[in-house]
Coordinates of C-alpha atoms and ligand atoms in Angstrom, one line a residue:
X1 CA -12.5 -52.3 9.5
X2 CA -8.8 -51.4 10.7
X3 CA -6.0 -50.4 8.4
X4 CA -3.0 -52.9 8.6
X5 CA -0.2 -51.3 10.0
X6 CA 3.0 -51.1 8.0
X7 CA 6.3 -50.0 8.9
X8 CA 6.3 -46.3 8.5
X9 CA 8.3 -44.6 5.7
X10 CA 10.6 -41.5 6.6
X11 CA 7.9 -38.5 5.2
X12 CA 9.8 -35.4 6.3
X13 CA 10.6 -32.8 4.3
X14 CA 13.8 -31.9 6.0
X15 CA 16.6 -32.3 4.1
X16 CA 18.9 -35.5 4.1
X17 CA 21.9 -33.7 4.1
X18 CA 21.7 -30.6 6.0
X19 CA 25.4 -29.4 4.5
X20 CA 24.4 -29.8 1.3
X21 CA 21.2 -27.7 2.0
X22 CA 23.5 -24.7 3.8
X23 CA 25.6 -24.5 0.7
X24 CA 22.9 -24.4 -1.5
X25 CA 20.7 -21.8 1.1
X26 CA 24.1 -19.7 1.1
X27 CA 24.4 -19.2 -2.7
X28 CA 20.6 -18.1 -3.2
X29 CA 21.1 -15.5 -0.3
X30 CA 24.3 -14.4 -2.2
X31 CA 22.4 -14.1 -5.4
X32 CA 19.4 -12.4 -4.0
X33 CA 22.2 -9.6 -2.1
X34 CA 23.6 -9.6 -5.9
X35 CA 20.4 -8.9 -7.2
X36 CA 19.4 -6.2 -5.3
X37 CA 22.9 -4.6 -5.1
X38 CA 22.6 -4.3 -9.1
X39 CA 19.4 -3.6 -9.9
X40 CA 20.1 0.0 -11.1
X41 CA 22.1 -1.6 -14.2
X42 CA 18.5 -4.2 -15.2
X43 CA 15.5 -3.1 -16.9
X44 CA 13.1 -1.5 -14.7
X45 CA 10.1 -4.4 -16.1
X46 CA 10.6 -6.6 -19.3
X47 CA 7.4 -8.3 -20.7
X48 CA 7.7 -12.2 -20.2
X49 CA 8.2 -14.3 -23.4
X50 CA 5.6 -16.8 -24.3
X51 CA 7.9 -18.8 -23.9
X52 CA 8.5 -18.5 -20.4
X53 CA 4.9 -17.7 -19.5
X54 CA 4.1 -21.5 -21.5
X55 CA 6.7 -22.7 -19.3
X56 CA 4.8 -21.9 -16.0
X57 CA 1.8 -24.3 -17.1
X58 CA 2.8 -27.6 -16.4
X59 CA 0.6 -30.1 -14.7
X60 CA 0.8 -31.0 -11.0
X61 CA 4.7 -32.1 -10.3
X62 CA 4.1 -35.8 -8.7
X63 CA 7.9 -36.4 -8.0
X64 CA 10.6 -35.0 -6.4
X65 CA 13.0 -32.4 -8.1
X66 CA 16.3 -31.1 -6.8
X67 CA 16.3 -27.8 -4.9
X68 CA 19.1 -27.1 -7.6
X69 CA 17.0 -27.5 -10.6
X70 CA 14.0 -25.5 -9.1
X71 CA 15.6 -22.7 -8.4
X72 CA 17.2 -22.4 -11.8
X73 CA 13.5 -22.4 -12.7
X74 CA 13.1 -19.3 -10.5
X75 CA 16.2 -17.8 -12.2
X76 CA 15.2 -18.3 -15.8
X77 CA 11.3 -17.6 -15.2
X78 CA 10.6 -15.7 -12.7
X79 CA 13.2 -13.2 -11.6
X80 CA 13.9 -11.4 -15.0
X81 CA 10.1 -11.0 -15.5
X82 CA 9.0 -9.1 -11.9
X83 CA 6.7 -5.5 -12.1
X84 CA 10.2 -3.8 -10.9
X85 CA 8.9 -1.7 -8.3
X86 CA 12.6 -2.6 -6.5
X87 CA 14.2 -0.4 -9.5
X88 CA 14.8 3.4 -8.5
X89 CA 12.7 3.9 -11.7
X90 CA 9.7 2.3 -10.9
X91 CA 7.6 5.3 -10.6
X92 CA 4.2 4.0 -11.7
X93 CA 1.3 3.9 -9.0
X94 CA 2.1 3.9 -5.6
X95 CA 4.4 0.7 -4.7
X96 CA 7.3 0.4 -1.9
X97 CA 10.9 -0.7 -2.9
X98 CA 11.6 -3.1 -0.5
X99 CA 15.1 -3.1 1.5
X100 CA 18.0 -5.9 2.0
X101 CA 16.7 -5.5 5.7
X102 CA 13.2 -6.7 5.1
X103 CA 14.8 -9.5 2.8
X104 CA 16.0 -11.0 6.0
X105 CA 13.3 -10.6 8.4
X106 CA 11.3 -12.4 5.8
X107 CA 13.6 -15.2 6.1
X108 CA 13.5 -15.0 9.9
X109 CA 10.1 -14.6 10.1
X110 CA 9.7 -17.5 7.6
X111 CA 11.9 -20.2 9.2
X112 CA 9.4 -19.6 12.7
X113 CA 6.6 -20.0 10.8
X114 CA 4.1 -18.0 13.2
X115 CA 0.8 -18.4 13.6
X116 CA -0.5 -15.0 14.7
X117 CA -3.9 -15.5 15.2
X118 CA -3.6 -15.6 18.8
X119 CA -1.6 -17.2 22.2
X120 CA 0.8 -16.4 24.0
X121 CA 4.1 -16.1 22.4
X122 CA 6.4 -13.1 21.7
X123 CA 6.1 -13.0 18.1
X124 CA 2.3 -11.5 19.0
X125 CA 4.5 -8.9 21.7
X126 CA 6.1 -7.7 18.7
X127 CA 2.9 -6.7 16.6
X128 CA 1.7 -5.1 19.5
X129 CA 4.5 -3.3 19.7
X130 CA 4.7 -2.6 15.9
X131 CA 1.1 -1.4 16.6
X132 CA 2.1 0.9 19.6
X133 CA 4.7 2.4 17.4
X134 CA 1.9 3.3 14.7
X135 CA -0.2 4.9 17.8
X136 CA 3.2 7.1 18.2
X137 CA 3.4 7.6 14.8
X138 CA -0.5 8.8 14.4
X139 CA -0.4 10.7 17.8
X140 CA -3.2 8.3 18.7
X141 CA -3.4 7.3 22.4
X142 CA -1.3 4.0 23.1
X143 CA -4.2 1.9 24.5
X144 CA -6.0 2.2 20.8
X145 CA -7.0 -1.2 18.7
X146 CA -4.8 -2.0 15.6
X147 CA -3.8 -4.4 14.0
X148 CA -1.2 -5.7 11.1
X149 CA -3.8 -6.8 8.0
X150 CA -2.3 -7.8 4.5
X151 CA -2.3 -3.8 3.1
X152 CA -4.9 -0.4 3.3
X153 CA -7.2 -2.3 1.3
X154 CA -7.9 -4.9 3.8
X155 CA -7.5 -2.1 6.9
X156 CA -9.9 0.2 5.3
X157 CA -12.6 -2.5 5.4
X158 CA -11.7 -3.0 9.1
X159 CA -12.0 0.9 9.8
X160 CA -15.8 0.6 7.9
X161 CA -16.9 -2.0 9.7
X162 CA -15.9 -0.7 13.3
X163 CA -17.6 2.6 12.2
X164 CA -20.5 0.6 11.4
X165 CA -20.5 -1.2 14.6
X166 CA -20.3 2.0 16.3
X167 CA -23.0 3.7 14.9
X168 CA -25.6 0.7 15.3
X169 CA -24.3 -1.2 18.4
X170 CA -22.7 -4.8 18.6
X171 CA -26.4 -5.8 17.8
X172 CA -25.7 -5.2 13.8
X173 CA -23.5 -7.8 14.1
X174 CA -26.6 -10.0 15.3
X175 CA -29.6 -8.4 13.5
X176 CA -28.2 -7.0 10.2
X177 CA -28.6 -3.1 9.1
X178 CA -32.7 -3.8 9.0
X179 CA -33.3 -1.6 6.5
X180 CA -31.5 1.3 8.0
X181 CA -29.9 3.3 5.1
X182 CA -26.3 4.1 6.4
X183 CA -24.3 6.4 4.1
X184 CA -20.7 7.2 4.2
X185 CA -18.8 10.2 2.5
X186 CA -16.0 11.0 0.6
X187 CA -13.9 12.5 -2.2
X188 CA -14.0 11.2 -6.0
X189 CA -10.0 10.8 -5.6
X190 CA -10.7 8.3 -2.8
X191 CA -9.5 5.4 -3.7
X192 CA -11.4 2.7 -5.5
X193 CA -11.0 0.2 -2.0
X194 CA -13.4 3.1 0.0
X195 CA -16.4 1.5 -2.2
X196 CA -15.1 -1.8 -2.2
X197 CA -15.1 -1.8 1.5
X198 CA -18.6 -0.6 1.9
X199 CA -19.7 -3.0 -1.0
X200 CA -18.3 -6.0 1.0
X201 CA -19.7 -4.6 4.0
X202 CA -22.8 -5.4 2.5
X203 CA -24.1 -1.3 2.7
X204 CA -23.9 -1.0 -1.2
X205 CA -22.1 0.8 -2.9
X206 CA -25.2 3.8 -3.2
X207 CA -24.2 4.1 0.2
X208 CA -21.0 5.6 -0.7
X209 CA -21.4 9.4 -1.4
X210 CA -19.2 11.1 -3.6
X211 CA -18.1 15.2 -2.2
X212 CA -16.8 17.0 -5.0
X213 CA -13.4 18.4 -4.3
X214 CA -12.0 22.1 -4.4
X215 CA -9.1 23.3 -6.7
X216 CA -6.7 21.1 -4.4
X217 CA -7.8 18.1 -4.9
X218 CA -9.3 17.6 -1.4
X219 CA -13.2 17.5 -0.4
X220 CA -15.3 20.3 -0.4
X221 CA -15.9 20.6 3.3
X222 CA -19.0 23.0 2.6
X223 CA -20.5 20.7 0.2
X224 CA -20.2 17.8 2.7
X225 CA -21.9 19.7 5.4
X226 CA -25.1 20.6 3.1
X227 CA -25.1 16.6 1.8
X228 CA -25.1 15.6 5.0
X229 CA -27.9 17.6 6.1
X230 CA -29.7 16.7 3.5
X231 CA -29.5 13.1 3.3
X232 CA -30.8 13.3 7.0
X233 CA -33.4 14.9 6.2
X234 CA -34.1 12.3 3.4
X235 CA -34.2 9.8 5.9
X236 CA -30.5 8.5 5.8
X237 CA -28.2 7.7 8.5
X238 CA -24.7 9.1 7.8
X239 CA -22.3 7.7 10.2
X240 CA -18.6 8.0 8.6
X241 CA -16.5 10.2 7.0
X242 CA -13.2 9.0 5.4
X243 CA -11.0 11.3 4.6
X244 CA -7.6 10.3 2.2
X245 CA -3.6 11.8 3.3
X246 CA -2.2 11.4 -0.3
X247 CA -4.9 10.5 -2.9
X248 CA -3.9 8.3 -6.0
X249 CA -3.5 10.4 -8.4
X250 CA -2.6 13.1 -7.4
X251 CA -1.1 12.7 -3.5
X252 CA -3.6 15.0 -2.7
X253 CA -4.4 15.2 1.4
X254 CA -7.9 16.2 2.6
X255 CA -8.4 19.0 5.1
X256 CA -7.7 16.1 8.2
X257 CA -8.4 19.1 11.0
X258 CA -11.8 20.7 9.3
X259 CA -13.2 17.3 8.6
X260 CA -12.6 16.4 12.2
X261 CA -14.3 19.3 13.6
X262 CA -17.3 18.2 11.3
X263 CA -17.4 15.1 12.6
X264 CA -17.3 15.9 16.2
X265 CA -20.0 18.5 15.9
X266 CA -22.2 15.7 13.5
X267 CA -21.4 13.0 15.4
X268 CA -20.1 10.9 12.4
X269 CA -17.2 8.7 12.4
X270 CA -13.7 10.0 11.1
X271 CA -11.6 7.4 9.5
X272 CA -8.5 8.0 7.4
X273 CA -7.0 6.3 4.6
X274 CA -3.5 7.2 4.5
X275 CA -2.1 3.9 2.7
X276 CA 0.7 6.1 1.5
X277 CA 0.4 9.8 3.7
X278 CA 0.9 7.8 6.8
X279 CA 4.7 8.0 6.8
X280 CA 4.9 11.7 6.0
X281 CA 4.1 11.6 9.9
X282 CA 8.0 10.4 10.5
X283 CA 9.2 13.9 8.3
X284 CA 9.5 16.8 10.3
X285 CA 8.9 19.1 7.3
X286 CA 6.0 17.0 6.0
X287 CA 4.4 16.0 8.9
X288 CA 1.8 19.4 9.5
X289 CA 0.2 18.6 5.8
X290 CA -1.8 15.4 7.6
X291 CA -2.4 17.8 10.6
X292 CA -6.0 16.8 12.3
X293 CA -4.6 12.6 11.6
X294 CA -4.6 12.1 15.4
X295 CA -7.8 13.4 16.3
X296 CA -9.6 10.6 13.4
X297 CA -11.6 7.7 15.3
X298 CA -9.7 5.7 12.6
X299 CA -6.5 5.4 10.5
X300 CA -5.7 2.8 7.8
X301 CA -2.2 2.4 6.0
X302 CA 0.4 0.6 4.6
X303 CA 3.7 0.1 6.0
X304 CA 5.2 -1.9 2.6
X305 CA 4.8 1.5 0.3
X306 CA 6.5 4.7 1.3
X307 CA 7.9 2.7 4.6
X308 CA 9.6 0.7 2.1
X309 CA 8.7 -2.8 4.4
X310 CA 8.3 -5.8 1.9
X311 CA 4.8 -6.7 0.7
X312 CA 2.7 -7.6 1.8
X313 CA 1.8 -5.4 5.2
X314 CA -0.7 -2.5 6.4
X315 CA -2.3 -1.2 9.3
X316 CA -5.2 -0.2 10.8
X317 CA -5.3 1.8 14.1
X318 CA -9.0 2.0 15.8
X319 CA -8.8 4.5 19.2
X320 CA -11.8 2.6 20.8
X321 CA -9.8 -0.6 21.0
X322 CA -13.0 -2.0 23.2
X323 CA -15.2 -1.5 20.1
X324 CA -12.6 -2.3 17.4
X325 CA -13.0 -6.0 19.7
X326 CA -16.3 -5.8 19.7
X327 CA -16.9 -5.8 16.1
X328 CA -14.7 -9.0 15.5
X329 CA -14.5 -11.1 18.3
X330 CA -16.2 -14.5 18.8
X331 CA -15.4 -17.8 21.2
X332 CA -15.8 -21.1 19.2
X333 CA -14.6 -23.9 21.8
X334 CA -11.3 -24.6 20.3
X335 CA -10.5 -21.7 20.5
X336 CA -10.7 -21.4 24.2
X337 CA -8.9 -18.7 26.3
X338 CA -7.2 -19.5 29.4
X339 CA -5.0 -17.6 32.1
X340 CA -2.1 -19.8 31.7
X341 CA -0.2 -22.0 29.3
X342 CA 0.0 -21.3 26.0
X343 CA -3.7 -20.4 25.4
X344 CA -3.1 -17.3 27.0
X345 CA -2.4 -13.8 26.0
X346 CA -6.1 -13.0 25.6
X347 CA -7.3 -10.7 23.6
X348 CA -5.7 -11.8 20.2
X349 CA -4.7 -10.6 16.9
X350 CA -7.8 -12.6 15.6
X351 CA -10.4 -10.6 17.8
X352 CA -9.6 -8.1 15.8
X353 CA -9.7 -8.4 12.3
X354 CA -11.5 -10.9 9.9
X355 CA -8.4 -13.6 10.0
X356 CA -7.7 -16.4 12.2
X357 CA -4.7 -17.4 10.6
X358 CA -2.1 -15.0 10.1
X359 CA 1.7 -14.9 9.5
X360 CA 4.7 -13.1 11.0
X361 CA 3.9 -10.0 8.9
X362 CA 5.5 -7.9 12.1
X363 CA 8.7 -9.0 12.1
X364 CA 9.6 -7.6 9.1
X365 CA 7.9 -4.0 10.1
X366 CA 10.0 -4.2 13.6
X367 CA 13.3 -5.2 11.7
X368 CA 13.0 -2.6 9.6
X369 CA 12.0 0.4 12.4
X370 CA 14.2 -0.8 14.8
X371 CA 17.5 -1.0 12.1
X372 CA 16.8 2.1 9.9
X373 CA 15.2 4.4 12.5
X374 CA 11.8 5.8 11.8
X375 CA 14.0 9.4 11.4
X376 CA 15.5 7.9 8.2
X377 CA 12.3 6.7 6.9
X378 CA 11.1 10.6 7.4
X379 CA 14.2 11.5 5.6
X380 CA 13.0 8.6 2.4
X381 CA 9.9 10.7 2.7
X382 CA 11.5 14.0 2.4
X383 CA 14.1 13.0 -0.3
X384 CA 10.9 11.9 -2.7
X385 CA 8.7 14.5 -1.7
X386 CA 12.2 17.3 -3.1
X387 CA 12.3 14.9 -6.6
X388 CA 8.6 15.1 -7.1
X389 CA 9.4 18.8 -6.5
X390 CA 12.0 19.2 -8.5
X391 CA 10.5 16.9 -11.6
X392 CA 7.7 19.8 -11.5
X393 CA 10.2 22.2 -12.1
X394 CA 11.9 20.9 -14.9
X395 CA 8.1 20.4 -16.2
X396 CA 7.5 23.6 -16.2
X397 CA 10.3 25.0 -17.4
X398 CA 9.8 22.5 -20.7
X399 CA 7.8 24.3 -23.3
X400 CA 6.9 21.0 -25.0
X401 CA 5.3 19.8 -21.6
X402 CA 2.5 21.1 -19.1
X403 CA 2.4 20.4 -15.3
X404 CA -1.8 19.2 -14.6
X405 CA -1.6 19.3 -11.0
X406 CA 0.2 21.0 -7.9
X407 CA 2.1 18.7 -6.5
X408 CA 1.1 17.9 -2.6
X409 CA 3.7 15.1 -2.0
X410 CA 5.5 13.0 -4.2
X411 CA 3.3 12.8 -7.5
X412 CA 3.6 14.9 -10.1
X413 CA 1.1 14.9 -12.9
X414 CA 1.7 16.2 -16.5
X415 CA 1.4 15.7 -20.1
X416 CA 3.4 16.0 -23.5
X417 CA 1.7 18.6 -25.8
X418 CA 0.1 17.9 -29.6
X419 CA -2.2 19.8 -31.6
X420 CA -4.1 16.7 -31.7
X421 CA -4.7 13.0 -30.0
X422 CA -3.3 13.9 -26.9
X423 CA -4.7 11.7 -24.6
X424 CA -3.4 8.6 -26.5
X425 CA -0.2 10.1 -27.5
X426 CA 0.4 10.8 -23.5
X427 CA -0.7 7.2 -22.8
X428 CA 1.5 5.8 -26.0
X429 CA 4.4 7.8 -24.6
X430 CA 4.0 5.9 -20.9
X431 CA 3.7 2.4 -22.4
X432 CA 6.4 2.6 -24.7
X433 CA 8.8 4.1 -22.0
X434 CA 7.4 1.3 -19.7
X435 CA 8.3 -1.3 -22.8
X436 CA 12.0 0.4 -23.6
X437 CA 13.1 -0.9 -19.8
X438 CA 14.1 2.7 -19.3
X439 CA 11.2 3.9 -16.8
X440 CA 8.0 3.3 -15.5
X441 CA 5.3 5.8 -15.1
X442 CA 2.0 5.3 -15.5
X443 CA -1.1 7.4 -16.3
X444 CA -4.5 8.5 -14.7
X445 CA -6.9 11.3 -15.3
X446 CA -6.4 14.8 -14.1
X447 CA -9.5 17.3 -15.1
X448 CA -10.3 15.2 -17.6
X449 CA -6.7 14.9 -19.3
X450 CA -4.7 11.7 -19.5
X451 CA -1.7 12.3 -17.7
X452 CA 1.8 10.8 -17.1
X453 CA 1.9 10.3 -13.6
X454 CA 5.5 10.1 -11.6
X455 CA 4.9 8.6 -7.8
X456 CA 8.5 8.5 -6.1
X457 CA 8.5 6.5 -4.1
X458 CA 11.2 4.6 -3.8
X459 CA 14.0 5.3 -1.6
X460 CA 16.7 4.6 -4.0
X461 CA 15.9 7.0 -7.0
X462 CA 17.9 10.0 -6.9
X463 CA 18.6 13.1 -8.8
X464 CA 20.1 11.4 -12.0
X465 CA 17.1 9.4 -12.4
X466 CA 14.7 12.8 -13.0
X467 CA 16.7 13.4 -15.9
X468 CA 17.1 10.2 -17.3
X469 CA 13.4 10.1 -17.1
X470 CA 12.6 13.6 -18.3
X471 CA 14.9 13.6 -21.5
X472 CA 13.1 9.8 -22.1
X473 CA 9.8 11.3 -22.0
X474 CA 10.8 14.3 -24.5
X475 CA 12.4 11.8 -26.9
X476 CA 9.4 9.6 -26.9
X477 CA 7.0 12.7 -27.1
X478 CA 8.2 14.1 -30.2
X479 CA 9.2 11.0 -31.9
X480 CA 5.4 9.9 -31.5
X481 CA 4.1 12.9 -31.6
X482 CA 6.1 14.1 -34.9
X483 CA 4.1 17.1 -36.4
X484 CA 1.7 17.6 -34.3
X485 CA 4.2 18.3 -31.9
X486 CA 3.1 21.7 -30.1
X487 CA 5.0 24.0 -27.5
X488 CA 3.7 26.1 -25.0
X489 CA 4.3 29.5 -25.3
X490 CA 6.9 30.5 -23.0
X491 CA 5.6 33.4 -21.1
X492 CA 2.1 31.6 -20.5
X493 CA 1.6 30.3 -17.0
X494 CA 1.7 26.4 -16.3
X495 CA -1.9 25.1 -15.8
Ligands
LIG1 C1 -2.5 1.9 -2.3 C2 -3.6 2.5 -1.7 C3 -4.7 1.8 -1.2 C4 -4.8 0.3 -1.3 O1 -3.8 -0.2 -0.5 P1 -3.3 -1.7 -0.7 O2 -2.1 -1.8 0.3 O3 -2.9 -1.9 -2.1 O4 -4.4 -2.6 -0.3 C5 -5.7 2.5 -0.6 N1 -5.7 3.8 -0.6 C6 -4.7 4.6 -1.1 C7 -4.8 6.1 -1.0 C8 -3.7 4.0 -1.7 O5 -2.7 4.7 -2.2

């Protein structure tokens, strides 16, 4: 049976009119410049209206509608309603502001619609020069394995599986753990994606063993060495420590140097997770807190938080770039390496790393190095790491408020004081200033206490923010708070 041939109808999706298209392309790009340019004078976050949230529901469009009326969609739906991590202050969690510069590369990167996974074409020369900065970056040596992965979540995996693969052979990949109990340490402030990564790893999560940490937040390097020695001699097989450069909740950095002097002399596997510590390595006055980074057997971070690079894009950095390979890589037949033509450039992207697809995520990270200089980024890193300082002071010198943790970096941790309720008061005071527009903090859990938590972050908060922010917070306390407002005593020392 053969399908009669009919004359073909034009399918492209190019535009008709390619004028018409440039004028509308130009006003968006203007908008968008506007938009950013005045995002100080917005709400940081605005909850979405039912209205608008109904409006997202409609069935499957069928026909064509004009560019025009789309984007007015985006306008009206869309663009009022975003988390607001671009604001100066967006200050909850741990999320990158994004710059004009990444805006375009997006575009660029966009419009040549790479295909990363492998061959030979320059936009893979640029991630491996991306990658090559990172080894610079990381005092790593330049030949190591890395790789541009969608964030640290996604890298972290990566680093556990390569430590995996280097603890048990290639063969794993073949034969499975059989019944070998691997275990992995490290800190309760790790974050939650350390026991994700070794759940989806398939080593369970009882694998994962927690080290308590010392009075600064970082593991107890004593109390790892006696847990290690004794889950060998229960018959376990530790092979990896991962150590965190700016937990959480706290920004909190590990001992980097003493836990890679463990490892070394227990022959474990030292991986990092320094989604946001990694870029502390471009400050000159930051940079000796994550000293011991370049001697790890692993790194993983993100580029699109404190390296400001739009989402979505982290890193992982393996030194034994042989074994990194050898975890991932695999021939089917189509895909086929050869010496010449375009199915060159062997090894590729997708030897390393669980993807075979992958977009243009470097562009945007090169852009942004090459135009800003990684000395500015060091100088974003300095300027938030002095505001975090300086919050802290004002905290302290506030007799209505009480600083819950030294701050290591750029998050400071405190609380609003009440004879009573004051975990929910603290966490009613972050959600209303989050629903006034004003700021956004958010909260965690500090020794037990709920705690507002301040991350900066961004590279466009400044001074005038802290205050805006600080004077919200007391306003908010005591109007919640009312009676069972309580102030410290002025002469008693901050927690
Ligand atoms: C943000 C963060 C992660 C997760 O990174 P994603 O880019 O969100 O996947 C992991 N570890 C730490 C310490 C983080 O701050």
């Amino acid at each position: 049976m053969s399908e009669a041939i009919e004359p073909l109808t034009p399918s492209t999706l190019d535009p008709q009119d390619w004028d018409q298209f440039r004028q509308s392309a130009h006003g968006m790009l203007d908008d968008m410049i506007d938009f950013m340019a005045g995002v100080r004078s917005r709400p940081v976050w605005q909850q979405m209206p039912d209205e608008a949230r109904a409006r997202l529901k409609g069935p499957l469009p069928l026909e064509p509608n004009s560019l025009a009326s789309v984007y007015e969609e985006f306008q009206q739906l869309v663009q009022p309603y975003i988390a607001g991590n671009i604001h100066p202050r967006f200050l909850g969690w741990v999320q990158g502001g994004g710059t004009p510069v990444g805006m375009l590369a997006e575009m660029l990167a966009a419009t040549l619609n790479g295909n990363l996974g492998g061959r030979d074409q320059a936009p893979i020369e640029v991630e491996r020069q991306v990658i090559r900065w990172a080894t610079q970056m990381m005092g790593f040596p330049e030949d190591s394995g890395g790789l541009l992965v969608t964030g640290a979540s996604m890298a972290n995996m990566i680093g556990v599986l390569v430590a995996r693969t280097g603890m048990l052979g290639a063969e794993v990949r073949r034969e499975g753990l059989g019944g070998r109990r691997l275990l992995a340490y490290t800190s309760p402030a790790a974050h939650n994606c350390i026991a994700r990564a070794i759940d989806m790893a398939g080593l369970g999560t009882d694998a994962l063993r927690l080290i308590p940490t010392d009075e600064r937040h970082g593991m107890d390097l004593a109390l790892l060495a006696e847990t290690i020695e004794r889950d060998r001699a229960d018959g376990g097989v530790p092979f990896m420590v991962i150590g965190t450069a700016g937990t959480v909740d706290t920004g909190a950095i590990d001992d980097l140097a003493g836990i890679a002097a463990l490892c070394r002399a227990q022959k474990l596997w030292f991986h990092v997770d320094a989604a946001l510590g990694a870029t502390a390595m471009l400050s000159q006055r930051q940079r000796h807190k994550l000293h011991g980074i370049s001697e790890a057997d692993s790194v993983a971070f993100d580029f699109h938080k404190w390296a400001q690079v739009p989402y979505d894009v982290g890193c992982v950095l393996v030194r034994d770039a042989e074994l990194h390979r050898a975890t991932f890589a695999s021939n089917p037949n189509y895909l086929a390496r050869e010496t010449r033509g375009l199915a060159a450039g062997h090894p590729w992207p997708t030897d390393f790393g669980p993807d075979l697809s992958r977009g243009f995520r470097a562009l945007k990270v090169w852009m942004s190095l090459k135009t800003y200089g990684a000395d500015h980024l060091g100088r974003v890193v300095d300027h938030c790491c002095a505001l975090a300082q300086q919050l802290a002071a004002r905290v302290v010198g506030e007799a209505e408020l009480e600083l819950l943790s030294p701050v290591s970096l750029n998050i400071v941790c405190f609380r609003f004081l009440a004879r009573e309720h004051m975990d929910r008061l603290n966490t009613d005071i972050v959600v209303a200033l989050q629903e006034s527009g004003v700021a956004v903090p958010s909260t965690t859990r500090v020794n037990g206490h709920i705690a507002i938590r301040c991350a900066f972050v961004n590279h466009r908060t400044s001074e005038q923010d802290i205050d805006i922010v600080l004077r919200a917070v007391l306003e908010t306390g005591r109007r919640l708070a009312g009676a069972s407002a309580l102030a410290r005593d002025p002469m008693e020392r901050a927690a």
